[in-house]
């Protein structure tokens, strides 16, 4: 581990790839770190796109509106809420997390690249194409406007005849293909390409959460892909699987969608949880408390996530026995999360806590997640869920959870920024962005709990709730400004930041921090191994007893 | 399903009034209040505890903590067994959460089973469509956008949809049920005072969703009977 690799800016051996400053490099690259950067930057574009839509929604909600009043027509408003949800969940959150995962996971387990680098590039390009197609759909008579849940039969051409709606469905379809090929790639890499001595149990927690995320993706996106194939047939070929005149097409879609949709919540949240766990350990100078239980809880949630979907359907044609069963599984899945939260909190004890920007975001993210979790228990009680359904209680709750997850990922991007760029971000601007973020977030989402009786996806509401909605709108702009500060910070620091060296953090322990920043194209010379209980680099090309070179792949 | 049969036992013997029964508003308000109080207490305790720990163990604090083995670059995580405190905390939180939800389960059973047992409840069919609600009374009388019902009497609603998935709901009376095409969902309500209440669609259903509303007018029993008798003459 003492062997720090000497390279020229990390990229002396370019393997014939054009330099990073050339556009061609980014078009032809299959390197996991390059693809990671492409994912991160592309997903940030979608964050801006989804964010602008969110601000439009919040402006429309500044006052209760009569038809035609405000910035958005009813049709444009429905498109906005739909596209905002789709873009944030699909085109921003997961790809943002997988940008980090692309870059960091191979480094953490001692692999030179992902198992199938070209497939990895294909995943990225399919993702980009699907996103562009979604963007185009706005100009084809309007994009899909039936909500991110795409409920049947509103998703059929009878009710949403726009060409853009079909494009949006196809965009989702292509996105699912990209995700599925990506998950196969990560599964193979993490299960087959770890350094010697890096057992599954020994894997860093970020890699653990990514492994479990891709397992969930494999099964959840299969259900979504199937549903989207049937829906595409309905929209393009004229079949009638989800039609209202047949047998329960509406119910069929709801089951298929939520069988995907609930694991999707954890697919989105797990990488953030993993990043938070790494950051807690590094900046408290403490190993996580009850590591084995933390991992067990993650595995439990992964399995349980496929057994709770009908709690989205307590009012949708299921009987009392099934409601009871899903009430029990829903409470059951909250318990492993309790354990993980306690584990992170107890890790603070006897720490030497450094309040760096990544730690502030991780710590803040945990607070937000706790609030999201407590308000989720309300929804687990079926009698309360009946009344919360379709209201802002649900909206506020899942934004605390999902955007709480974003908070963890923002912590991650600050944490790994020095590794990816070789330079430090500006700590003062980082803290400014955290303060804006935390105030903006709570000002945006907390009033929505108070104004919970507002129905979802409408822009008429009781006049008594105006102050709360105006507060939320102001909070939305403050939250947006924190992202502006963050992006400015990164933009300036990439060229002018202080050089970070291999490891700017005092108590970092995972493999990636023993490499130069940024790491060279093939990550290291020699082969990393943990065979003797700690990280060592074996020289390249030595013969082992089998007579084979110890090359990866 | 031990918990299930146990809870049925519970529903049959609610003599002590352990869980709320009555109108839907009463049940919801009572349970919501208890959850709010407990949720706030738990949230405040947990978050304060986090903040106190973060302050106490800040890097520059005077507290002695040099006896701790810090993580080192390139180490493998040591196999330690420090989970007992964790598991105790988990047990505590599990008891609180499970107790709360089991408590509400009695009310759920009441909500799900009671209206079926009431003789002579008024049954009204609700058909949702893009973008409104059509109410049909037992004698075939239809009313668009206005539902009239008597006070202090259970009204059963059988809800369906003509086109896409809607959801008929009223925050004032704590009614909510999906309106799905080809299916009938049943729910009920009991209004405790007369007046005009709002109801609306709670599932995105198309361009007119924001304005898909109906009024619920709750009348005195005698007034309602009067109206009920004459409603077919007027139009």
JSON list of N, CA and C in Angstrom, two decimals, chain A residues 430-470:
[
{"chain": "A", "resi": 430, "resn": "UNK", "atom": "N", "xyz": [-18.26, 25.15, -0.28]},
{"chain": "A", "resi": 430, "resn": "UNK", "atom": "CA", "xyz": [-18.92, 23.88, 0.03]},
{"chain": "A", "resi": 430, "resn": "UNK", "atom": "C", "xyz": [-19.85, 24.03, 1.21]},
{"chain": "A", "resi": 431, "resn": "UNK", "atom": "N", "xyz": [-19.36, 24.70, 2.27]},
{"chain": "A", "resi": 431, "resn": "UNK", "atom": "CA", "xyz": [-20.19, 24.88, 3.46]},
{"chain": "A", "resi": 431, "resn": "UNK", "atom": "C", "xyz": [-21.36, 25.81, 3.17]},
{"chain": "A", "resi": 432, "resn": "UNK", "atom": "N", "xyz": [-21.10, 26.85, 2.35]},
{"chain": "A", "resi": 432, "resn": "UNK", "atom": "CA", "xyz": [-22.19, 27.74, 1.95]},
{"chain": "A", "resi": 432, "resn": "UNK", "atom": "C", "xyz": [-23.28, 26.92, 1.23]},
{"chain": "A", "resi": 433, "resn": "UNK", "atom": "N", "xyz": [-22.84, 26.04, 0.33]},
{"chain": "A", "resi": 433, "resn": "UNK", "atom": "CA", "xyz": [-23.83, 25.26, -0.41]},
{"chain": "A", "resi": 433, "resn": "UNK", "atom": "C", "xyz": [-24.60, 24.34, 0.54]},
{"chain": "A", "resi": 434, "resn": "UNK", "atom": "N", "xyz": [-23.92, 23.84, 1.58]},
{"chain": "A", "resi": 434, "resn": "UNK", "atom": "CA", "xyz": [-24.66, 22.98, 2.53]},
{"chain": "A", "resi": 434, "resn": "UNK", "atom": "C", "xyz": [-25.72, 23.78, 3.29]},
{"chain": "A", "resi": 435, "resn": "UNK", "atom": "N", "xyz": [-25.35, 24.96, 3.76]},
{"chain": "A", "resi": 435, "resn": "UNK", "atom": "CA", "xyz": [-26.31, 25.76, 4.52]},
{"chain": "A", "resi": 435, "resn": "UNK", "atom": "C", "xyz": [-27.52, 26.10, 3.65]},
{"chain": "A", "resi": 436, "resn": "UNK", "atom": "N", "xyz": [-27.26, 26.54, 2.41]},
{"chain": "A", "resi": 436, "resn": "UNK", "atom": "CA", "xyz": [-28.36, 26.84, 1.49]},
{"chain": "A", "resi": 436, "resn": "UNK", "atom": "C", "xyz": [-29.21, 25.60, 1.24]},
{"chain": "A", "resi": 437, "resn": "UNK", "atom": "N", "xyz": [-28.53, 24.48, 1.06]},
{"chain": "A", "resi": 437, "resn": "UNK", "atom": "CA", "xyz": [-29.23, 23.21, 0.76]},
{"chain": "A", "resi": 437, "resn": "UNK", "atom": "C", "xyz": [-30.16, 22.84, 1.91]},
{"chain": "A", "resi": 438, "resn": "UNK", "atom": "N", "xyz": [-29.62, 22.86, 3.12]},
{"chain": "A", "resi": 438, "resn": "UNK", "atom": "CA", "xyz": [-30.39, 22.35, 4.26]},
{"chain": "A", "resi": 438, "resn": "UNK", "atom": "C", "xyz": [-31.57, 23.28, 4.58]},
{"chain": "A", "resi": 439, "resn": "UNK", "atom": "N", "xyz": [-31.33, 24.58, 4.51]},
{"chain": "A", "resi": 439, "resn": "UNK", "atom": "CA", "xyz": [-32.43, 25.52, 4.74]},
{"chain": "A", "resi": 439, "resn": "UNK", "atom": "C", "xyz": [-33.45, 25.42, 3.61]},
{"chain": "A", "resi": 440, "resn": "UNK", "atom": "N", "xyz": [-32.96, 25.44, 2.37]},
{"chain": "A", "resi": 440, "resn": "UNK", "atom": "CA", "xyz": [-33.86, 25.37, 1.22]},
{"chain": "A", "resi": 440, "resn": "UNK", "atom": "C", "xyz": [-34.70, 24.10, 1.23]},
{"chain": "A", "resi": 441, "resn": "UNK", "atom": "N", "xyz": [-34.05, 22.97, 1.50]},
{"chain": "A", "resi": 441, "resn": "UNK", "atom": "CA", "xyz": [-34.74, 21.68, 1.52]},
{"chain": "A", "resi": 441, "resn": "UNK", "atom": "C", "xyz": [-35.89, 21.71, 2.51]},
{"chain": "A", "resi": 442, "resn": "UNK", "atom": "N", "xyz": [-35.60, 22.11, 3.76]},
{"chain": "A", "resi": 442, "resn": "UNK", "atom": "CA", "xyz": [-36.64, 22.05, 4.79]},
{"chain": "A", "resi": 442, "resn": "UNK", "atom": "C", "xyz": [-37.73, 23.09, 4.58]},
{"chain": "A", "resi": 443, "resn": "UNK", "atom": "N", "xyz": [-37.34, 24.25, 4.03]},
{"chain": "A", "resi": 443, "resn": "UNK", "atom": "CA", "xyz": [-38.34, 25.26, 3.74]},
{"chain": "A", "resi": 443, "resn": "UNK", "atom": "C", "xyz": [-39.23, 24.81, 2.59]},
{"chain": "A", "resi": 444, "resn": "UNK", "atom": "N", "xyz": [-38.67, 24.00, 1.70]},
{"chain": "A", "resi": 444, "resn": "UNK", "atom": "CA", "xyz": [-39.44, 23.50, 0.57]},
{"chain": "A", "resi": 444, "resn": "UNK", "atom": "C", "xyz": [-40.38, 22.37, 0.98]},
{"chain": "A", "resi": 445, "resn": "UNK", "atom": "N", "xyz": [-39.86, 21.38, 1.69]},
{"chain": "A", "resi": 445, "resn": "UNK", "atom": "CA", "xyz": [-40.66, 20.17, 1.89]},
{"chain": "A", "resi": 445, "resn": "UNK", "atom": "C", "xyz": [-41.41, 20.13, 3.22]},
{"chain": "A", "resi": 446, "resn": "UNK", "atom": "N", "xyz": [-40.89, 20.80, 4.27]},
{"chain": "A", "resi": 446, "resn": "UNK", "atom": "CA", "xyz": [-41.60, 20.66, 5.55]},
{"chain": "A", "resi": 446, "resn": "UNK", "atom": "C", "xyz": [-42.99, 21.29, 5.53]},
{"chain": "A", "resi": 447, "resn": "UNK", "atom": "N", "xyz": [-43.15, 22.50, 4.94]},
{"chain": "A", "resi": 447, "resn": "UNK", "atom": "CA", "xyz": [-44.50, 23.08, 4.90]},
{"chain": "A", "resi": 447, "resn": "UNK", "atom": "C", "xyz": [-45.51, 22.18, 4.19]},
{"chain": "A", "resi": 448, "resn": "UNK", "atom": "N", "xyz": [-45.02, 21.30, 3.32]},
{"chain": "A", "resi": 448, "resn": "UNK", "atom": "CA", "xyz": [-45.94, 20.42, 2.60]},
{"chain": "A", "resi": 448, "resn": "UNK", "atom": "C", "xyz": [-46.61, 19.42, 3.55]},
{"chain": "A", "resi": 449, "resn": "UNK", "atom": "N", "xyz": [-45.91, 19.07, 4.64]},
{"chain": "A", "resi": 449, "resn": "UNK", "atom": "CA", "xyz": [-46.57, 18.22, 5.65]},
{"chain": "A", "resi": 449, "resn": "UNK", "atom": "C", "xyz": [-47.73, 18.98, 6.28]},
{"chain": "A", "resi": 450, "resn": "UNK", "atom": "N", "xyz": [-47.51, 20.27, 6.54]},
{"chain": "A", "resi": 450, "resn": "UNK", "atom": "CA", "xyz": [-48.55, 21.07, 7.19]},
{"chain": "A", "resi": 450, "resn": "UNK", "atom": "C", "xyz": [-49.72, 21.28, 6.23]},
{"chain": "A", "resi": 451, "resn": "UNK", "atom": "N", "xyz": [-49.40, 21.49, 4.95]},
{"chain": "A", "resi": 451, "resn": "UNK", "atom": "CA", "xyz": [-50.44, 21.70, 3.94]},
{"chain": "A", "resi": 451, "resn": "UNK", "atom": "C", "xyz": [-50.84, 20.37, 3.30]},
{"chain": "A", "resi": 452, "resn": "UNK", "atom": "N", "xyz": [-50.79, 19.30, 4.09]},
{"chain": "A", "resi": 452, "resn": "UNK", "atom": "CA", "xyz": [-50.92, 17.96, 3.49]},
{"chain": "A", "resi": 452, "resn": "UNK", "atom": "C", "xyz": [-52.28, 17.73, 2.85]},
{"chain": "A", "resi": 453, "resn": "UNK", "atom": "N", "xyz": [-53.29, 18.51, 3.21]},
{"chain": "A", "resi": 453, "resn": "UNK", "atom": "CA", "xyz": [-54.61, 18.23, 2.65]},
{"chain": "A", "resi": 453, "resn": "UNK", "atom": "C", "xyz": [-54.75, 18.69, 1.20]},
{"chain": "A", "resi": 454, "resn": "UNK", "atom": "N", "xyz": [-53.70, 19.30, 0.66]},
{"chain": "A", "resi": 454, "resn": "UNK", "atom": "CA", "xyz": [-53.70, 19.63, -0.77]},
{"chain": "A", "resi": 454, "resn": "UNK", "atom": "C", "xyz": [-53.68, 18.33, -1.58]},
{"chain": "A", "resi": 455, "resn": "UNK", "atom": "N", "xyz": [-54.60, 18.18, -2.55]},
{"chain": "A", "resi": 455, "resn": "UNK", "atom": "CA", "xyz": [-54.50, 16.98, -3.40]},
{"chain": "A", "resi": 455, "resn": "UNK", "atom": "C", "xyz": [-53.26, 17.08, -4.28]},
{"chain": "A", "resi": 456, "resn": "UNK", "atom": "N", "xyz": [-52.68, 15.93, -4.59]},
{"chain": "A", "resi": 456, "resn": "UNK", "atom": "CA", "xyz": [-51.50, 15.89, -5.46]},
{"chain": "A", "resi": 456, "resn": "UNK", "atom": "C", "xyz": [-51.85, 16.31, -6.87]},
{"chain": "A", "resi": 457, "resn": "UNK", "atom": "N", "xyz": [-50.89, 16.88, -7.56]},
{"chain": "A", "resi": 457, "resn": "UNK", "atom": "CA", "xyz": [-50.96, 17.12, -9.00]},
{"chain": "A", "resi": 457, "resn": "UNK", "atom": "C", "xyz": [-52.13, 18.01, -9.41]},
{"chain": "A", "resi": 458, "resn": "UNK", "atom": "N", "xyz": [-52.57, 18.87, -8.49]},
{"chain": "A", "resi": 458, "resn": "UNK", "atom": "CA", "xyz": [-53.56, 19.87, -8.89]},
{"chain": "A", "resi": 458, "resn": "UNK", "atom": "C", "xyz": [-52.96, 21.23, -8.55]},
{"chain": "A", "resi": 459, "resn": "UNK", "atom": "N", "xyz": [-53.49, 22.28, -9.16]},
{"chain": "A", "resi": 459, "resn": "UNK", "atom": "CA", "xyz": [-53.00, 23.61, -8.80]},
{"chain": "A", "resi": 459, "resn": "UNK", "atom": "C", "xyz": [-54.12, 24.48, -8.27]},
{"chain": "A", "resi": 460, "resn": "UNK", "atom": "N", "xyz": [-55.20, 23.84, -7.82]},
{"chain": "A", "resi": 460, "resn": "UNK", "atom": "CA", "xyz": [-56.21, 24.56, -7.05]},
{"chain": "A", "resi": 460, "resn": "UNK", "atom": "C", "xyz": [-56.14, 23.99, -5.66]},
{"chain": "A", "resi": 461, "resn": "UNK", "atom": "N", "xyz": [-56.09, 24.83, -4.67]},
{"chain": "A", "resi": 461, "resn": "UNK", "atom": "CA", "xyz": [-56.09, 24.31, -3.30]},
{"chain": "A", "resi": 461, "resn": "UNK", "atom": "C", "xyz": [-56.74, 25.34, -2.39]},
{"chain": "A", "resi": 462, "resn": "UNK", "atom": "N", "xyz": [-57.02, 24.93, -1.15]},
{"chain": "A", "resi": 462, "resn": "UNK", "atom": "CA", "xyz": [-57.73, 25.81, -0.23]},
{"chain": "A", "resi": 462, "resn": "UNK", "atom": "C", "xyz": [-56.92, 27.08, 0.03]},
{"chain": "A", "resi": 463, "resn": "UNK", "atom": "N", "xyz": [-57.54, 28.25, -0.04]},
{"chain": "A", "resi": 463, "resn": "UNK", "atom": "CA", "xyz": [-56.81, 29.52, 0.16]},
{"chain": "A", "resi": 463, "resn": "UNK", "atom": "C", "xyz": [-56.10, 29.59, 1.51]},
{"chain": "A", "resi": 464, "resn": "UNK", "atom": "N", "xyz": [-56.59, 28.86, 2.52]},
{"chain": "A", "resi": 464, "resn": "UNK", "atom": "CA", "xyz": [-55.93, 28.91, 3.83]},
{"chain": "A", "resi": 464, "resn": "UNK", "atom": "C", "xyz": [-54.52, 28.33, 3.77]},
{"chain": "A", "resi": 465, "resn": "UNK", "atom": "N", "xyz": [-54.24, 27.57, 2.72]},
{"chain": "A", "resi": 465, "resn": "UNK", "atom": "CA", "xyz": [-52.93, 26.91, 2.64]},
{"chain": "A", "resi": 465, "resn": "UNK", "atom": "C", "xyz": [-51.90, 27.74, 1.86]},
{"chain": "A", "resi": 466, "resn": "UNK", "atom": "N", "xyz": [-52.32, 28.91, 1.39]},
{"chain": "A", "resi": 466, "resn": "UNK", "atom": "CA", "xyz": [-51.43, 29.72, 0.55]},
{"chain": "A", "resi": 466, "resn": "UNK", "atom": "C", "xyz": [-50.07, 30.00, 1.21]},
{"chain": "A", "resi": 467, "resn": "UNK", "atom": "N", "xyz": [-50.03, 30.42, 2.50]},
{"chain": "A", "resi": 467, "resn": "UNK", "atom": "CA", "xyz": [-48.72, 30.74, 3.08]},
{"chain": "A", "resi": 467, "resn": "UNK", "atom": "C", "xyz": [-47.74, 29.55, 3.03]},
{"chain": "A", "resi": 468, "resn": "UNK", "atom": "N", "xyz": [-48.25, 28.36, 3.28]},
{"chain": "A", "resi": 468, "resn": "UNK", "atom": "CA", "xyz": [-47.36, 27.18, 3.29]},
{"chain": "A", "resi": 468, "resn": "UNK", "atom": "C", "xyz": [-46.82, 26.91, 1.89]},
{"chain": "A", "resi": 469, "resn": "UNK", "atom": "N", "xyz": [-47.69, 27.04, 0.88]},
{"chain": "A", "resi": 469, "resn": "UNK", "atom": "CA", "xyz": [-47.23, 26.80, -0.47]},
{"chain": "A", "resi": 469, "resn": "UNK", "atom": "C", "xyz": [-46.25, 27.87, -0.94]},
{"chain": "A", "resi": 470, "resn": "UNK", "atom": "N", "xyz": [-46.45, 29.10, -0.47]},
{"chain": "A", "resi": 470, "resn": "UNK", "atom": "CA", "xyz": [-45.51, 30.16, -0.86]},
{"chain": "A", "resi": 470, "resn": "UNK", "atom": "C", "xyz": [-44.15, 29.94, -0.20]}
]
